[in-house]
XYZ file of C-alpha atoms in Angstrom:
361
model
C -6.108 -11.668 -10.692
C -8.149 -12.879 -7.585
C -6.889 -15.715 -5.650
C -7.311 -19.210 -7.379
C -7.546 -17.185 -10.676
C -11.166 -16.336 -10.323
C -11.718 -13.742 -13.067
C -15.579 -13.114 -12.476
C -16.857 -9.550 -13.224
C -16.373 -6.962 -10.446
C -17.699 -3.636 -9.568
C -15.622 -0.595 -10.550
C -15.647 3.094 -9.839
C -16.701 4.852 -13.100
C -13.726 5.815 -15.083
C -11.276 3.933 -13.115
C -11.015 0.821 -15.196
C -13.244 -1.931 -16.025
C -12.923 -5.905 -15.375
C -11.590 -7.822 -18.154
C -10.564 -11.586 -18.750
C -7.093 -12.740 -18.639
C -6.611 -13.369 -22.147
C -7.478 -9.512 -22.764
C -4.687 -8.224 -20.696
C -1.273 -6.815 -21.665
C 1.309 -9.472 -21.645
C 3.702 -8.909 -18.570
C 5.816 -11.300 -16.557
C 3.733 -12.753 -13.654
C 6.132 -15.036 -11.792
C 4.063 -15.893 -8.791
C 0.474 -16.145 -10.431
C -1.176 -19.670 -10.469
C 0.734 -21.127 -13.334
C 3.277 -18.426 -13.340
C 6.602 -18.003 -14.862
C 8.612 -18.825 -11.721
C 6.869 -22.150 -11.479
C 5.971 -21.910 -7.953
C 3.082 -24.291 -7.282
C 1.417 -25.734 -4.051
C 3.518 -28.722 -3.945
C 6.663 -26.664 -3.790
C 5.303 -24.460 -1.182
C 4.203 -27.280 1.144
C 7.607 -28.677 0.941
C 9.118 -25.347 1.866
C 6.695 -25.023 4.734
C 7.415 -28.555 6.054
C 11.288 -27.522 6.102
C 10.328 -24.311 7.968
C 8.449 -26.307 10.614
C 11.023 -29.373 10.834
C 12.580 -27.979 13.990
C 9.225 -26.926 15.748
C 7.261 -23.821 15.694
C 3.649 -23.081 16.024
C 3.116 -21.538 12.514
C 5.049 -20.540 9.163
C 4.491 -18.797 6.295
C 5.936 -17.825 2.774
C 6.013 -14.376 1.373
C 6.483 -14.013 -2.309
C 6.654 -10.758 -3.713
C 7.494 -9.288 -7.374
C 7.366 -5.543 -7.381
C 7.838 -3.094 -10.273
C 7.778 0.699 -9.605
C 8.472 3.707 -11.571
C 8.761 7.479 -11.202
C 8.869 10.797 -12.814
C 9.865 14.288 -11.558
C 9.295 17.618 -13.525
C 10.691 20.860 -12.378
C 11.893 24.100 -14.033
C 10.544 23.288 -17.306
C 12.291 19.942 -17.771
C 11.789 16.331 -16.781
C 14.528 16.201 -13.876
C 14.544 12.460 -13.315
C 12.785 9.181 -14.476
C 13.520 5.848 -12.633
C 12.188 2.157 -12.930
C 12.997 -0.390 -10.531
C 12.285 -4.122 -9.956
C 12.449 -6.184 -6.672
C 11.580 -9.884 -6.272
C 12.240 -12.607 -3.458
C 11.163 -14.642 -1.129
C 10.615 -14.197 2.827
C 10.072 -17.267 5.185
C 8.739 -16.607 8.746
C 8.634 -19.035 11.730
C 6.670 -18.371 14.894
C 7.370 -20.404 18.083
C 5.578 -18.939 20.969
C 6.920 -15.317 20.975
C 9.913 -16.001 19.175
C 10.089 -15.427 15.330
C 12.695 -16.541 12.918
C 13.025 -14.891 9.592
C 15.112 -15.331 6.332
C 14.939 -14.146 2.952
C 16.246 -14.906 -0.659
C 16.400 -13.110 -3.906
C 17.322 -16.246 -5.770
C 14.266 -18.449 -6.448
C 16.095 -21.753 -6.895
C 14.799 -24.772 -4.673
C 18.316 -24.782 -2.910
C 18.040 -21.111 -2.012
C 14.446 -21.226 -1.069
C 15.038 -24.350 0.921
C 18.109 -22.968 2.757
C 15.899 -19.717 3.680
C 13.163 -22.118 5.175
C 15.910 -23.893 7.134
C 17.553 -20.866 8.409
C 14.124 -19.274 9.796
C 13.315 -22.810 11.303
C 16.592 -22.851 13.182
C 16.135 -19.335 14.732
C 12.805 -20.281 15.846
C 13.648 -24.016 16.860
C 11.604 -25.557 19.479
C 12.070 -29.297 19.256
C 9.951 -31.647 17.311
C 8.544 -31.299 13.766
C 5.185 -29.883 12.913
C 3.422 -30.984 9.771
C 1.803 -28.012 7.849
C -1.786 -28.183 6.584
C -2.329 -28.859 2.746
C -2.628 -25.505 0.884
C -5.899 -24.462 -0.545
C -6.141 -21.455 -3.220
C -8.529 -18.852 -1.879
C -10.841 -16.586 -3.746
C -10.259 -13.076 -3.142
C -12.465 -9.896 -3.191
C -11.766 -7.728 -6.209
C -11.319 -3.990 -4.833
C -9.057 -2.889 -7.645
C -9.255 -4.969 -10.563
C -7.946 -3.017 -13.498
C -8.164 -3.720 -17.569
C -4.659 -2.061 -17.698
C -1.837 -0.803 -15.442
C -0.113 2.448 -15.483
C 3.177 0.736 -15.826
C 1.949 -0.640 -19.128
C 1.369 2.950 -20.610
C 4.078 4.864 -22.591
C 6.390 7.110 -20.415
C 5.632 9.836 -22.957
C 2.084 10.106 -21.719
C 3.071 10.545 -18.138
C 5.511 13.141 -19.050
C 2.789 15.107 -20.787
C 0.593 14.976 -17.667
C 3.500 16.535 -15.756
C 3.910 19.137 -18.432
C 0.162 20.106 -18.320
C 0.225 20.332 -14.560
C 3.389 22.668 -14.525
C 1.851 24.976 -17.287
C -1.381 25.152 -15.684
C -0.016 26.213 -12.419
C 2.330 28.884 -13.739
C -0.647 30.326 -15.677
C -3.005 30.346 -12.839
C -1.533 33.702 -11.583
C 1.494 35.962 -12.368
C 2.550 35.327 -8.744
C 3.361 31.721 -9.348
C 7.068 31.665 -9.946
C 7.669 27.994 -9.811
C 5.902 24.478 -10.480
C 6.855 20.971 -9.679
C 5.065 17.832 -10.476
C 5.626 14.189 -10.135
C 4.044 10.807 -10.721
C 4.972 7.512 -9.036
C 3.423 4.187 -10.109
C 3.844 0.447 -9.196
C 2.475 -3.025 -9.274
C 3.107 -5.397 -6.462
C 2.498 -9.071 -7.014
C 2.252 -11.189 -3.745
C 1.851 -15.002 -3.209
C 1.286 -15.701 0.566
C 1.162 -19.309 1.734
C 0.567 -20.212 5.267
C 1.108 -23.363 7.527
C -2.631 -23.314 8.337
C -3.557 -23.850 4.566
C -3.818 -20.630 2.897
C -2.637 -19.882 -0.548
C -3.319 -16.122 -1.556
C -2.252 -14.351 -4.859
C -2.884 -10.878 -5.337
C -1.807 -8.069 -7.660
C -1.800 -4.518 -6.004
C -1.533 -1.397 -8.228
C -0.652 1.975 -6.997
C -0.228 5.522 -8.496
C 0.319 8.870 -6.953
C 0.304 12.392 -8.632
C 1.470 15.391 -6.904
C 1.816 19.160 -7.740
C 3.645 21.802 -5.932
C 3.297 25.643 -6.746
C 5.271 28.332 -5.269
C 3.956 32.123 -5.147
C 6.149 34.895 -4.491
C 5.221 38.705 -3.624
C 7.824 41.165 -2.376
C 10.315 38.529 -1.749
C 7.859 36.448 0.357
C 7.482 33.082 -0.749
C 4.594 30.463 0.002
C 3.641 27.157 -1.620
C 0.617 24.925 -2.211
C 0.265 21.438 -3.013
C -2.297 19.146 -4.368
C -2.088 15.233 -5.231
C -4.145 11.976 -5.273
C -4.147 8.512 -6.505
C -4.766 5.101 -5.202
C -5.038 1.508 -6.610
C -5.885 2.809 -9.892
C -4.610 3.568 -13.573
C -4.392 6.303 -15.830
C -8.127 6.767 -15.972
C -7.696 8.566 -12.825
C -6.992 11.580 -14.638
C -10.430 11.597 -16.211
C -11.816 12.709 -12.875
C -8.945 14.572 -11.491
C -6.958 16.152 -14.289
C -3.482 17.579 -14.094
C -4.934 21.117 -14.410
C -7.385 20.631 -11.524
C -4.506 19.585 -9.165
C -2.411 22.599 -10.425
C -5.272 24.907 -9.870
C -5.816 23.644 -6.311
C -1.837 23.873 -5.523
C -1.702 27.368 -7.133
C -4.820 28.814 -5.298
C -3.305 27.610 -1.931
C 0.051 29.181 -2.687
C -1.445 32.616 -3.652
C -3.896 32.444 -0.625
C -0.927 31.847 1.748
C 0.642 35.086 0.752
C -2.109 36.746 2.745
C -1.931 34.285 5.765
C -1.357 35.676 9.211
C 0.525 33.769 11.905
C -1.821 31.964 14.158
C -1.752 33.059 17.835
C 0.080 30.874 20.397
C -1.911 28.640 22.680
C -4.364 25.940 22.876
C -7.321 26.015 20.700
C -10.139 23.962 19.345
C -9.705 23.315 15.481
C -11.764 21.680 12.778
C -10.074 19.462 10.272
C -11.556 18.920 6.952
C -11.625 15.124 5.587
C -8.625 14.326 3.301
C -4.807 14.864 4.328
C -5.817 15.506 7.700
C -6.084 11.800 7.845
C -2.178 11.690 7.803
C -2.261 13.451 11.344
C -4.739 10.997 12.530
C -2.448 8.214 11.282
C 0.663 9.416 13.008
C -0.910 10.726 16.086
C -3.243 8.133 16.764
C -3.025 5.125 14.370
C 0.516 4.083 15.397
C -0.583 4.211 18.957
C -3.427 1.655 18.361
C -0.893 -0.882 16.828
C -1.499 -3.920 19.283
C 2.255 -4.620 19.667
C 2.991 -1.191 21.160
C 0.088 -1.606 23.616
C 1.398 -5.085 24.520
C 4.625 -3.816 25.450
C 3.163 -0.781 27.324
C 4.980 1.783 25.151
C 1.583 3.382 23.760
C -0.553 6.006 25.586
C -3.218 3.709 24.734
C -2.056 0.630 26.664
C -4.568 -0.614 29.058
C -7.508 1.681 27.949
C -9.744 -0.630 26.037
C -13.177 0.450 27.109
C -12.165 4.010 28.304
C -12.818 7.368 26.862
C -9.716 8.358 24.790
C -11.397 11.090 22.499
C -14.217 13.458 22.355
C -17.793 12.070 22.122
C -18.773 11.832 18.664
C -15.348 10.777 17.449
C -15.051 7.530 15.685
C -11.764 6.098 14.079
C -12.273 3.255 11.678
C -9.608 1.309 9.822
C -11.204 0.085 6.568
C -9.559 -1.915 3.820
C -12.696 -2.578 1.905
C -13.236 0.687 0.142
C -13.006 0.309 -3.784
C -9.734 1.237 -5.338
C -8.460 3.598 -2.525
C -4.868 3.865 -1.413
C -5.630 1.707 1.687
C -7.801 -0.830 0.045
C -6.566 -4.410 0.253
C -7.741 -7.876 -0.778
C -5.749 -9.758 1.490
C -3.163 -8.687 4.022
C 0.621 -9.587 4.111
C -0.209 -12.321 6.501
C -2.864 -14.113 4.309
C -5.629 -12.802 6.554
C -9.048 -11.235 5.380
C -8.894 -7.347 5.740
C -12.027 -5.698 6.779
C -13.731 -2.664 8.486
C -12.305 -2.388 11.879
C -13.715 0.172 14.485
C -11.172 1.175 16.697
C -12.497 4.300 18.668
C -16.299 4.536 18.851
C -18.035 7.688 20.018
C -14.858 8.541 22.038
C -14.345 5.119 23.675
C -11.477 2.949 22.694
C -12.745 -0.608 21.619
C -9.910 -2.423 19.736
C -6.364 -2.293 18.590
C -4.869 -3.142 15.241
C -3.420 -6.717 15.270
C -1.197 -9.115 13.537
C -1.341 -12.723 14.103
C 1.025 -12.592 16.934
C -0.781 -9.780 18.995
C -4.085 -11.218 18.203
C -3.034 -14.706 19.772
C -1.734 -12.793 22.916
C -4.853 -10.868 23.345
């Protein structure tokens, strides 16, 4: 569902789901969609925002979330665990200068939501009342529109995927002595309403499939791993089957049996695309968050325009890729995500901002 209920056809990656009209979708509870089951409309949200700003404040927002998630773990030839969970509630935030008031409720009655708005208002009270702007539903991009969600599919199909992965890993080589597989899935529905007039509704699916293989030779053990996923459905496995992931994990485990210890010291290394992005995320990504730099606790503080990496190194934060794990139609503050260059040819050009840090800078 796009913001405002726009169901126009959208581009999709081959095999990962096709656009469909709302009437063709499986029935499921959608509390915060336009006209949804919880009855949250623009009039209610405007009243809540007015309550949030009735003691002053520069800005307020409402964050409604309904999240369903599930998980399966397969090990030693059996399904070791299966889980399903639901979370739902409203968070209210009020900003006054650098002060932020926040309150939440899991009860969606008017009294409970109003009380949360008043609590957040009291924390960030600055005197005087501010009138919020009328809410306008926004049409969002369609970066992960799916005809079905994995949560709608039978659990038996997911168990079979895990069984196939385990069997394929064990059959890869006699030295593979153990195989583990897991599948995680979720669908997150968010409604974001802001005092500057934004009304944004988005449905955000996510799946993740993992395989671990353990190889043993003469008492020595090594393991290998493979996994993938994103904002996709079960059609993901048409391109990356459980057997493919199992072979990747088993190949790594067997190869590691012949690995030698790397010498100590400082060396140049080359990182392939893929999971090396996790290293970049931890070592560089967090350091480029603007709030850390504003506080001076990041090594990149005060270095905009300076050389912080080797020439040829460019780091990009891009939310616009189709159906990827980091793809997003709207961020949690109701803002438009985009493609942001952070480091260009070794030069630090920008930080990653939220509303508060963007206003400061």
